């Protein structure tokens, strides 16, 4: 049995995951099934009728997600962007306005600027690391303030409690993309956020083998509306994908501890390297968001970005020379990744308010031996 007062590590392994009622299987089985036999018309055995509406493997993950974020309702989707789409079309209507951060994930920016805008929703960009800028960006029709902290790829930090108070005062909802931190490091609902969004593809899954997304809210009524739209729009997590994310979550706490420890060492090494002009890592006391991060996070995460002396070509060269750090998009897996946001993950933001510096390199620091990681970065920097 689990209850919400148990600690994170315990909930991660047990919440929503009673032994299987039919067989006693300790791990929730992959219910790879689309439909369920009814005992007479309308006589559902376990409440399941069709797997878009609900599936036992997905239910186990959804209950787990709700517990980990300290929410009432969790919902699992086919991708992070599918979760975002369901969220936006539930809480917004044409004519509404959204404040989005000036360093949002590129795909989130594309969803707003190319899809949601065409649906009639207005958006504007603010530096959410400055609460006054968020306040200044509010309009009478602002319904959502969107925050990503730490942000991707600039590792900016937003004070969640401060922005939650501003949003609430204006009758808008605060949405926090908690992908970079994971609920182990940061729990936005407890700080006043209305909805937490995840790309479970990243730290939650943790092994670069699944694409998934999630929404969690403490508002039961809003949770019902999400569930209605999740079924109506249909971008649900499949049973095997839900199972992979659940399997990843069981080791989230121990993986995050190592990600954070390794990233801190990498950030320290880069900060003293002559070819590095700036290191962006909230764990460094020089980072402008360091104090806020220390206040709202358990540790500073596994993502490190840095700028390379010599500009774009030099940054691209570092990415190309890395060997142990695999050149690739995405993040949050056990293996270390390196990428050039300007030409890769954030290429679609070129020319917009969300354009990133061209000499920027982003690392997803994995859980390999930190000495091997440091040696690879040293040789890549030349
Ligand atoms: C990857 C990512 C997303 C999108 O998630 P997908 O699973 O790729 O759809 C959203 N936000 C952040 C911060 C991400 O890193």
Tab-separated table of C-alpha atoms and ligand atoms in Angstrom:
chain	number	residue	atom	x	y	z
A	1	UNK	CA	0.000	0.000	0.000
A	2	UNK	CA	1.143	3.526	-0.633
A	3	UNK	CA	0.009	6.835	0.778
A	4	UNK	CA	0.953	10.314	-0.237
A	5	UNK	CA	3.098	10.858	2.843
A	6	UNK	CA	5.620	8.251	1.774
A	7	UNK	CA	8.889	9.539	0.403
A	8	UNK	CA	9.564	10.032	-3.284
A	9	UNK	CA	11.765	6.967	-3.731
A	10	UNK	CA	9.066	4.715	-2.251
A	11	UNK	CA	6.225	6.256	-4.252
A	12	UNK	CA	8.274	5.989	-7.462
A	13	UNK	CA	8.394	2.222	-7.061
A	14	UNK	CA	4.979	1.541	-5.532
A	15	UNK	CA	2.385	4.251	-6.260
A	16	UNK	CA	-0.316	2.953	-8.597
A	17	UNK	CA	1.428	-0.398	-8.772
A	18	UNK	CA	-0.303	-2.903	-6.550
A	19	UNK	CA	0.493	-6.507	-7.431
A	20	UNK	CA	-1.647	-7.544	-10.431
A	21	UNK	CA	-5.123	-8.523	-9.194
A	22	UNK	CA	-5.476	-11.461	-11.598
A	23	UNK	CA	-2.065	-13.129	-11.208
A	24	UNK	CA	-0.125	-11.507	-8.381
A	25	UNK	CA	2.534	-10.313	-10.844
A	26	UNK	CA	4.733	-7.910	-8.883
A	27	UNK	CA	5.240	-5.636	-11.870
A	28	UNK	CA	2.190	-4.195	-13.645
A	29	UNK	CA	1.824	-6.294	-16.822
A	30	UNK	CA	1.781	-4.795	-20.304
A	31	UNK	CA	-1.918	-5.035	-21.089
A	32	UNK	CA	-1.404	-5.124	-24.847
A	33	UNK	CA	-5.094	-5.082	-25.634
A	34	UNK	CA	-7.576	-2.762	-27.325
A	35	UNK	CA	-10.936	-3.994	-26.029
A	36	UNK	CA	-12.427	-5.817	-23.018
A	37	UNK	CA	-15.131	-8.494	-22.661
A	38	UNK	CA	-18.304	-7.186	-21.063
A	39	UNK	CA	-20.430	-9.350	-18.750
A	40	UNK	CA	-23.721	-8.376	-20.331
A	41	UNK	CA	-24.173	-5.047	-22.133
A	42	UNK	CA	-22.486	-2.324	-20.062
A	43	UNK	CA	-21.143	-4.841	-17.524
A	44	UNK	CA	-17.503	-3.751	-17.306
A	45	UNK	CA	-15.271	-5.918	-15.091
A	46	UNK	CA	-12.603	-3.427	-14.122
A	47	UNK	CA	-14.013	-0.226	-15.565
A	48	UNK	CA	-12.218	-0.832	-18.872
A	49	UNK	CA	-14.012	-0.889	-22.202
A	50	UNK	CA	-11.569	0.387	-24.862
A	51	UNK	CA	-7.872	1.214	-24.499
A	52	UNK	CA	-8.012	4.754	-25.873
A	53	UNK	CA	-10.344	5.608	-22.979
A	54	UNK	CA	-8.350	3.656	-20.400
A	55	UNK	CA	-5.856	0.782	-20.211
A	56	UNK	CA	-4.629	-0.844	-16.968
A	57	UNK	CA	-0.919	-0.343	-17.752
A	58	UNK	CA	-1.509	3.302	-18.557
A	59	UNK	CA	-3.658	3.698	-15.423
A	60	UNK	CA	-0.784	2.392	-13.283
A	61	UNK	CA	1.556	4.976	-14.816
A	62	UNK	CA	-1.005	7.774	-14.503
A	63	UNK	CA	-1.567	7.075	-10.780
A	64	UNK	CA	2.187	6.959	-10.317
A	65	UNK	CA	2.685	10.307	-12.080
A	66	UNK	CA	0.001	11.953	-9.936
A	67	UNK	CA	1.680	10.696	-6.746
A	68	UNK	CA	5.178	11.794	-7.795
A	69	UNK	CA	4.075	15.358	-8.553
A	70	UNK	CA	1.833	15.548	-5.487
A	71	UNK	CA	-1.217	15.968	-7.744
A	72	UNK	CA	-4.684	14.453	-7.925
A	73	UNK	CA	-4.747	13.418	-11.560
A	74	UNK	CA	-2.026	12.247	-13.932
A	75	UNK	CA	-2.473	11.573	-17.648
A	76	UNK	CA	-0.055	9.832	-19.987
A	77	UNK	CA	0.269	10.793	-23.653
A	78	UNK	CA	2.047	9.587	-26.788
A	79	UNK	CA	4.600	12.426	-26.515
A	80	UNK	CA	5.351	15.568	-24.559
A	81	UNK	CA	3.930	17.678	-27.363
A	82	UNK	CA	0.726	15.613	-27.434
A	83	UNK	CA	0.356	16.374	-23.711
A	84	UNK	CA	0.931	20.081	-24.379
A	85	UNK	CA	-1.618	20.101	-27.211
A	86	UNK	CA	-4.266	18.447	-25.015
A	87	UNK	CA	-3.519	20.913	-22.218
A	88	UNK	CA	-3.752	23.985	-24.445
A	89	UNK	CA	-6.958	22.933	-26.158
A	90	UNK	CA	-8.518	22.221	-22.762
A	91	UNK	CA	-7.669	25.469	-20.974
A	92	UNK	CA	-7.699	27.899	-23.935
A	93	UNK	CA	-10.206	29.101	-26.490
A	94	UNK	CA	-9.695	31.246	-29.593
A	95	UNK	CA	-9.211	34.860	-28.475
A	96	UNK	CA	-7.267	33.943	-25.330
A	97	UNK	CA	-3.671	35.012	-24.740
A	98	UNK	CA	-0.679	33.076	-23.391
A	99	UNK	CA	2.634	34.322	-22.020
A	100	UNK	CA	5.471	32.022	-23.095
A	101	UNK	CA	9.123	32.076	-21.992
A	102	UNK	CA	11.823	33.540	-24.234
A	103	UNK	CA	13.780	30.287	-24.009
A	104	UNK	CA	11.106	27.603	-24.305
A	105	UNK	CA	11.793	24.194	-25.829
A	106	UNK	CA	11.842	24.645	-29.627
A	107	UNK	CA	8.937	22.258	-30.190
A	108	UNK	CA	6.808	24.097	-27.632
A	109	UNK	CA	7.531	27.359	-29.436
A	110	UNK	CA	6.601	25.768	-32.768
A	111	UNK	CA	3.331	24.456	-31.288
A	112	UNK	CA	2.411	27.980	-30.169
A	113	UNK	CA	3.650	29.871	-33.207
A	114	UNK	CA	2.518	27.510	-35.984
A	115	UNK	CA	-0.431	25.535	-34.619
A	116	UNK	CA	-2.118	27.182	-31.638
A	117	UNK	CA	-1.831	30.646	-33.165
A	118	UNK	CA	-3.615	29.456	-36.308
A	119	UNK	CA	-6.397	28.260	-33.995
A	120	UNK	CA	-6.859	31.891	-32.865
A	121	UNK	CA	-4.831	32.032	-29.645
A	122	UNK	CA	-2.517	35.001	-29.098
A	123	UNK	CA	0.899	34.595	-27.512
A	124	UNK	CA	3.712	36.864	-26.466
A	125	UNK	CA	7.177	36.208	-25.134
A	126	UNK	CA	8.574	37.232	-21.739
A	127	UNK	CA	11.770	36.606	-19.802
A	128	UNK	CA	10.063	34.533	-17.110
A	129	UNK	CA	13.202	34.530	-14.960
A	130	UNK	CA	12.143	38.122	-14.148
A	131	UNK	CA	8.720	38.093	-12.399
A	132	UNK	CA	8.248	41.780	-13.253
A	133	UNK	CA	8.554	40.921	-16.959
A	134	UNK	CA	5.824	38.293	-16.562
A	135	UNK	CA	3.565	40.839	-14.866
A	136	UNK	CA	4.264	43.343	-17.654
A	137	UNK	CA	3.403	40.713	-20.283
A	138	UNK	CA	-0.098	40.033	-18.916
A	139	UNK	CA	-3.111	41.164	-20.932
A	140	UNK	CA	-6.775	41.259	-19.919
A	141	UNK	CA	-7.308	38.028	-21.916
A	142	UNK	CA	-4.235	36.160	-20.578
A	143	UNK	CA	-5.388	32.702	-19.530
A	144	UNK	CA	-2.071	30.850	-19.227
A	145	UNK	CA	1.445	31.693	-18.111
A	146	UNK	CA	3.854	29.046	-19.382
A	147	UNK	CA	7.141	28.443	-17.598
A	148	UNK	CA	10.015	26.082	-18.241
A	149	UNK	CA	12.559	25.841	-15.415
A	150	UNK	CA	15.380	25.000	-15.802
A	151	UNK	CA	14.882	26.070	-19.406
A	152	UNK	CA	16.069	24.477	-22.597
A	153	UNK	CA	18.812	25.103	-23.682
A	154	UNK	CA	19.855	28.198	-21.687
A	155	UNK	CA	19.220	26.698	-18.218
A	156	UNK	CA	17.369	29.815	-17.090
A	157	UNK	CA	15.616	29.599	-13.722
A	158	UNK	CA	12.126	30.956	-13.004
A	159	UNK	CA	10.861	31.499	-9.464
A	160	UNK	CA	7.773	29.269	-9.627
A	161	UNK	CA	6.126	30.551	-6.424
A	162	UNK	CA	6.565	34.201	-7.443
A	163	UNK	CA	5.164	33.671	-10.952
A	164	UNK	CA	2.315	31.509	-9.581
A	165	UNK	CA	1.216	34.412	-7.384
A	166	UNK	CA	1.319	36.815	-10.345
A	167	UNK	CA	-0.657	34.443	-12.585
A	168	UNK	CA	-3.245	33.750	-9.903
A	169	UNK	CA	-3.694	37.478	-9.267
A	170	UNK	CA	-4.516	37.931	-12.960
A	171	UNK	CA	-6.894	34.967	-13.160
A	172	UNK	CA	-4.482	33.013	-15.369
A	173	UNK	CA	-3.253	29.464	-14.877
A	174	UNK	CA	0.433	28.694	-14.365
A	175	UNK	CA	1.769	25.761	-16.388
A	176	UNK	CA	5.262	24.458	-15.593
A	177	UNK	CA	7.216	22.256	-17.985
A	178	UNK	CA	9.088	20.158	-15.416
A	179	UNK	CA	10.946	17.993	-17.939
A	180	UNK	CA	14.482	19.154	-17.068
A	181	UNK	CA	14.093	18.834	-13.301
A	182	UNK	CA	11.781	15.793	-12.990
A	183	UNK	CA	9.548	15.581	-9.910
A	184	UNK	CA	12.479	14.212	-7.921
A	185	UNK	CA	14.239	17.588	-8.064
A	186	UNK	CA	11.254	19.956	-8.179
A	187	UNK	CA	7.502	19.804	-7.475
A	188	UNK	CA	5.794	22.800	-9.096
A	189	UNK	CA	2.253	22.023	-7.839
A	190	UNK	CA	3.414	22.497	-4.244
A	191	UNK	CA	4.832	25.878	-5.299
A	192	UNK	CA	1.489	27.048	-6.715
A	193	UNK	CA	1.484	25.807	-10.323
A	194	UNK	CA	-1.859	24.624	-11.730
A	195	UNK	CA	-0.517	22.075	-14.211
A	196	UNK	CA	2.785	20.254	-14.675
A	197	UNK	CA	3.817	19.101	-18.155
A	198	UNK	CA	6.431	16.452	-18.891
A	199	UNK	CA	8.170	14.980	-21.818
A	200	UNK	CA	8.550	11.546	-20.180
A	201	UNK	CA	10.850	10.794	-23.128
A	202	UNK	CA	13.609	12.430	-21.064
A	203	UNK	CA	14.503	11.760	-17.405
A	204	UNK	CA	11.317	9.881	-16.492
A	205	UNK	CA	11.864	7.229	-19.174
A	206	UNK	CA	15.573	7.760	-18.723
A	207	UNK	CA	16.924	5.248	-21.255
A	208	UNK	CA	16.363	6.903	-24.656
A	209	UNK	CA	14.027	4.096	-25.676
A	210	UNK	CA	10.554	5.652	-25.542
A	211	UNK	CA	8.691	8.843	-26.497
A	212	UNK	CA	5.970	9.946	-24.081
A	213	UNK	CA	4.363	12.852	-22.287
A	214	UNK	CA	2.339	13.632	-19.193
A	215	UNK	CA	0.074	16.162	-17.525
A	216	UNK	CA	-0.467	16.337	-13.766
A	217	UNK	CA	-2.821	18.621	-11.852
A	218	UNK	CA	-4.050	18.915	-8.274
A	219	UNK	CA	-7.396	20.277	-9.530
A	220	UNK	CA	-9.750	17.293	-9.787
A	221	UNK	CA	-12.204	19.090	-12.071
A	222	UNK	CA	-9.459	20.205	-14.451
A	223	UNK	CA	-8.119	16.638	-14.345
A	224	UNK	CA	-11.549	15.397	-15.499
A	225	UNK	CA	-11.487	17.856	-18.405
A	226	UNK	CA	-8.009	16.661	-19.411
A	227	UNK	CA	-9.197	13.045	-19.284
A	228	UNK	CA	-12.187	13.933	-21.474
A	229	UNK	CA	-9.956	15.612	-24.054
A	230	UNK	CA	-7.306	12.893	-23.815
A	231	UNK	CA	-9.959	10.406	-24.918
A	232	UNK	CA	-11.615	12.777	-27.389
A	233	UNK	CA	-8.318	13.760	-29.073
A	234	UNK	CA	-6.779	10.314	-28.698
A	235	UNK	CA	-2.997	10.862	-28.418
A	236	UNK	CA	-2.665	8.357	-25.563
A	237	UNK	CA	0.437	6.496	-24.402
A	238	UNK	CA	0.336	2.903	-25.631
A	239	UNK	CA	0.638	0.089	-23.062
A	240	UNK	CA	4.244	-0.829	-23.867
A	241	UNK	CA	5.346	2.807	-23.845
A	242	UNK	CA	3.543	3.362	-20.527
A	243	UNK	CA	5.317	0.296	-19.135
A	244	UNK	CA	8.735	1.534	-20.283
A	245	UNK	CA	8.179	4.914	-18.622
A	246	UNK	CA	7.086	3.180	-15.397
A	247	UNK	CA	10.157	0.991	-15.497
A	248	UNK	CA	12.313	4.094	-15.904
A	249	UNK	CA	10.624	5.941	-13.049
A	250	UNK	CA	11.506	3.195	-10.543
A	251	UNK	CA	15.183	4.235	-10.758
A	252	UNK	CA	14.596	7.969	-11.284
A	253	UNK	CA	15.891	9.005	-7.862
A	254	UNK	CA	19.187	7.112	-8.050
A	255	UNK	CA	19.749	8.117	-11.664
A	256	UNK	CA	19.070	11.796	-10.940
A	257	UNK	CA	21.518	11.775	-8.027
A	258	UNK	CA	24.273	10.590	-10.369
A	259	UNK	CA	23.210	12.905	-13.230
A	260	UNK	CA	23.424	15.867	-10.833
A	261	UNK	CA	26.779	14.846	-9.330
A	262	UNK	CA	28.333	14.264	-12.761
A	263	UNK	CA	26.915	17.510	-14.191
A	264	UNK	CA	28.313	19.512	-11.269
A	265	UNK	CA	31.806	18.129	-11.970
A	266	UNK	CA	31.463	18.809	-15.705
A	267	UNK	CA	30.285	22.389	-15.081
A	268	UNK	CA	33.218	22.991	-12.727
A	269	UNK	CA	35.739	21.677	-15.264
A	270	UNK	CA	34.246	23.743	-18.126
A	271	UNK	CA	34.189	26.898	-15.969
A	272	UNK	CA	37.980	26.785	-15.695
A	273	UNK	CA	38.659	25.800	-19.314
A	274	UNK	CA	40.373	28.477	-21.448
A	275	UNK	CA	38.292	27.674	-24.567
A	276	UNK	CA	34.983	28.086	-22.735
A	277	UNK	CA	33.652	31.645	-22.488
A	278	UNK	CA	30.556	30.933	-20.371
A	279	UNK	CA	29.030	27.973	-18.537
A	280	UNK	CA	25.264	27.877	-18.014
A	281	UNK	CA	24.529	25.639	-15.024
A	282	UNK	CA	22.230	26.657	-12.148
A	283	UNK	CA	24.517	24.877	-9.675
A	284	UNK	CA	27.285	27.417	-10.239
A	285	UNK	CA	27.106	30.308	-7.731
A	286	UNK	CA	27.776	32.668	-10.677
A	287	UNK	CA	24.493	31.615	-12.378
A	288	UNK	CA	21.873	34.402	-12.011
A	289	UNK	CA	19.219	31.846	-10.980
A	290	UNK	CA	21.407	29.981	-8.497
A	291	UNK	CA	19.623	31.157	-5.350
A	292	UNK	CA	16.148	30.546	-6.744
A	293	UNK	CA	17.198	27.097	-7.954
A	294	UNK	CA	18.642	26.291	-4.518
A	295	UNK	CA	15.317	27.332	-2.971
A	296	UNK	CA	12.985	25.346	-5.225
A	297	UNK	CA	15.095	22.369	-6.365
A	298	UNK	CA	16.641	19.454	-4.455
A	299	UNK	CA	19.731	19.603	-6.714
A	300	UNK	CA	20.644	21.361	-9.954
A	301	UNK	CA	20.013	18.757	-12.632
A	302	UNK	CA	21.983	16.957	-15.313
A	303	UNK	CA	21.918	19.530	-18.135
A	304	UNK	CA	24.878	21.831	-18.785
A	305	UNK	CA	25.244	24.347	-21.634
A	306	UNK	CA	28.349	26.322	-22.494
A	307	UNK	CA	29.661	28.810	-25.048
A	308	UNK	CA	32.828	28.168	-26.965
A	309	UNK	CA	35.547	30.721	-27.807
A	310	UNK	CA	35.760	31.043	-31.598
A	311	UNK	CA	32.044	31.174	-32.352
A	312	UNK	CA	29.706	28.854	-34.242
A	313	UNK	CA	32.311	26.833	-36.154
A	314	UNK	CA	34.319	26.177	-32.984
A	315	UNK	CA	31.157	25.047	-31.150
A	316	UNK	CA	30.207	22.722	-34.015
A	317	UNK	CA	33.753	21.300	-34.000
A	318	UNK	CA	33.515	20.465	-30.279
A	319	UNK	CA	30.278	18.563	-30.960
A	320	UNK	CA	31.854	16.694	-33.876
A	321	UNK	CA	35.028	15.750	-31.941
A	322	UNK	CA	33.230	14.343	-28.871
A	323	UNK	CA	33.314	10.544	-28.783
A	324	UNK	CA	31.872	9.293	-25.503
A	325	UNK	CA	29.306	12.116	-25.582
A	326	UNK	CA	27.063	10.946	-28.429
A	327	UNK	CA	26.096	13.639	-30.928
A	328	UNK	CA	22.324	13.674	-30.849
A	329	UNK	CA	19.116	15.452	-29.893
A	330	UNK	CA	17.030	14.661	-26.810
A	331	UNK	CA	18.304	14.333	-23.252
A	332	UNK	CA	17.803	12.674	-19.897
A	333	UNK	CA	19.010	9.176	-20.786
A	334	UNK	CA	21.699	7.228	-18.949
A	335	UNK	CA	24.136	7.929	-21.803
A	336	UNK	CA	25.736	11.355	-22.262
A	337	UNK	CA	24.677	13.415	-25.282
A	338	UNK	CA	26.098	16.535	-26.907
A	339	UNK	CA	24.433	18.845	-29.432
A	340	UNK	CA	24.543	22.251	-31.124
A	341	UNK	CA	21.123	23.826	-30.327
A	342	UNK	CA	21.422	26.523	-33.029
A	343	UNK	CA	21.631	23.944	-35.824
A	344	UNK	CA	19.808	21.054	-34.171
A	345	UNK	CA	17.096	21.225	-31.447
A	346	UNK	CA	16.457	24.954	-31.755
A	347	UNK	CA	16.926	25.461	-35.499
A	348	UNK	CA	13.181	26.210	-35.838
A	349	UNK	CA	13.591	29.211	-33.474
A	350	UNK	CA	16.104	30.947	-35.798
A	351	UNK	CA	15.179	34.564	-36.424
A	352	UNK	CA	12.616	34.603	-33.571
A	353	UNK	CA	12.720	35.951	-30.011
A	354	UNK	CA	13.783	32.431	-29.010
A	355	UNK	CA	16.893	32.235	-31.175
A	356	UNK	CA	19.844	30.781	-29.219
A	357	UNK	CA	23.522	31.881	-29.356
A	358	UNK	CA	25.364	30.245	-32.258
A	359	UNK	CA	28.424	29.370	-30.106
A	360	UNK	CA	26.289	27.366	-27.668
A	361	UNK	CA	26.820	23.658	-26.938
A	362	UNK	CA	24.336	21.671	-24.841
A	363	UNK	CA	25.236	18.590	-22.817
A	364	UNK	CA	22.949	15.987	-21.318
A	365	UNK	CA	25.358	14.573	-18.760
A	366	UNK	CA	24.779	10.842	-18.334
A	367	UNK	CA	25.602	8.474	-15.517
A	368	UNK	CA	28.845	7.025	-16.905
A	369	UNK	CA	32.115	7.420	-14.981
A	370	UNK	CA	32.644	11.148	-14.573
A	371	UNK	CA	36.381	10.779	-15.182
A	372	UNK	CA	35.702	9.320	-18.624
A	373	UNK	CA	33.266	12.134	-19.374
A	374	UNK	CA	35.751	14.823	-18.330
A	375	UNK	CA	38.487	13.228	-20.437
A	376	UNK	CA	36.219	13.190	-23.507
A	377	UNK	CA	35.260	16.852	-23.110
A	378	UNK	CA	38.918	17.829	-22.659
A	379	UNK	CA	39.896	16.137	-25.926
A	380	UNK	CA	36.848	17.553	-27.735
A	381	UNK	CA	37.777	21.091	-26.658
A	382	UNK	CA	41.280	20.397	-28.000
B	1	LIG	C1	11.512	17.095	-25.376
B	1	LIG	C2	10.813	18.185	-24.685
B	1	LIG	C3	9.456	18.451	-24.925
B	1	LIG	C4	8.653	17.708	-25.982
B	1	LIG	O1	8.488	16.376	-25.667
B	1	LIG	P1	8.371	15.191	-26.764
B	1	LIG	O2	8.264	13.979	-25.923
B	1	LIG	O3	9.602	15.244	-27.615
B	1	LIG	O4	7.147	15.467	-27.554
B	1	LIG	C5	8.851	19.453	-24.194
B	1	LIG	N1	9.533	20.182	-23.285
B	1	LIG	C6	10.846	19.964	-23.039
B	1	LIG	C7	11.543	20.795	-22.029
B	1	LIG	C8	11.526	18.963	-23.729
B	1	LIG	O5	12.828	18.778	-23.494
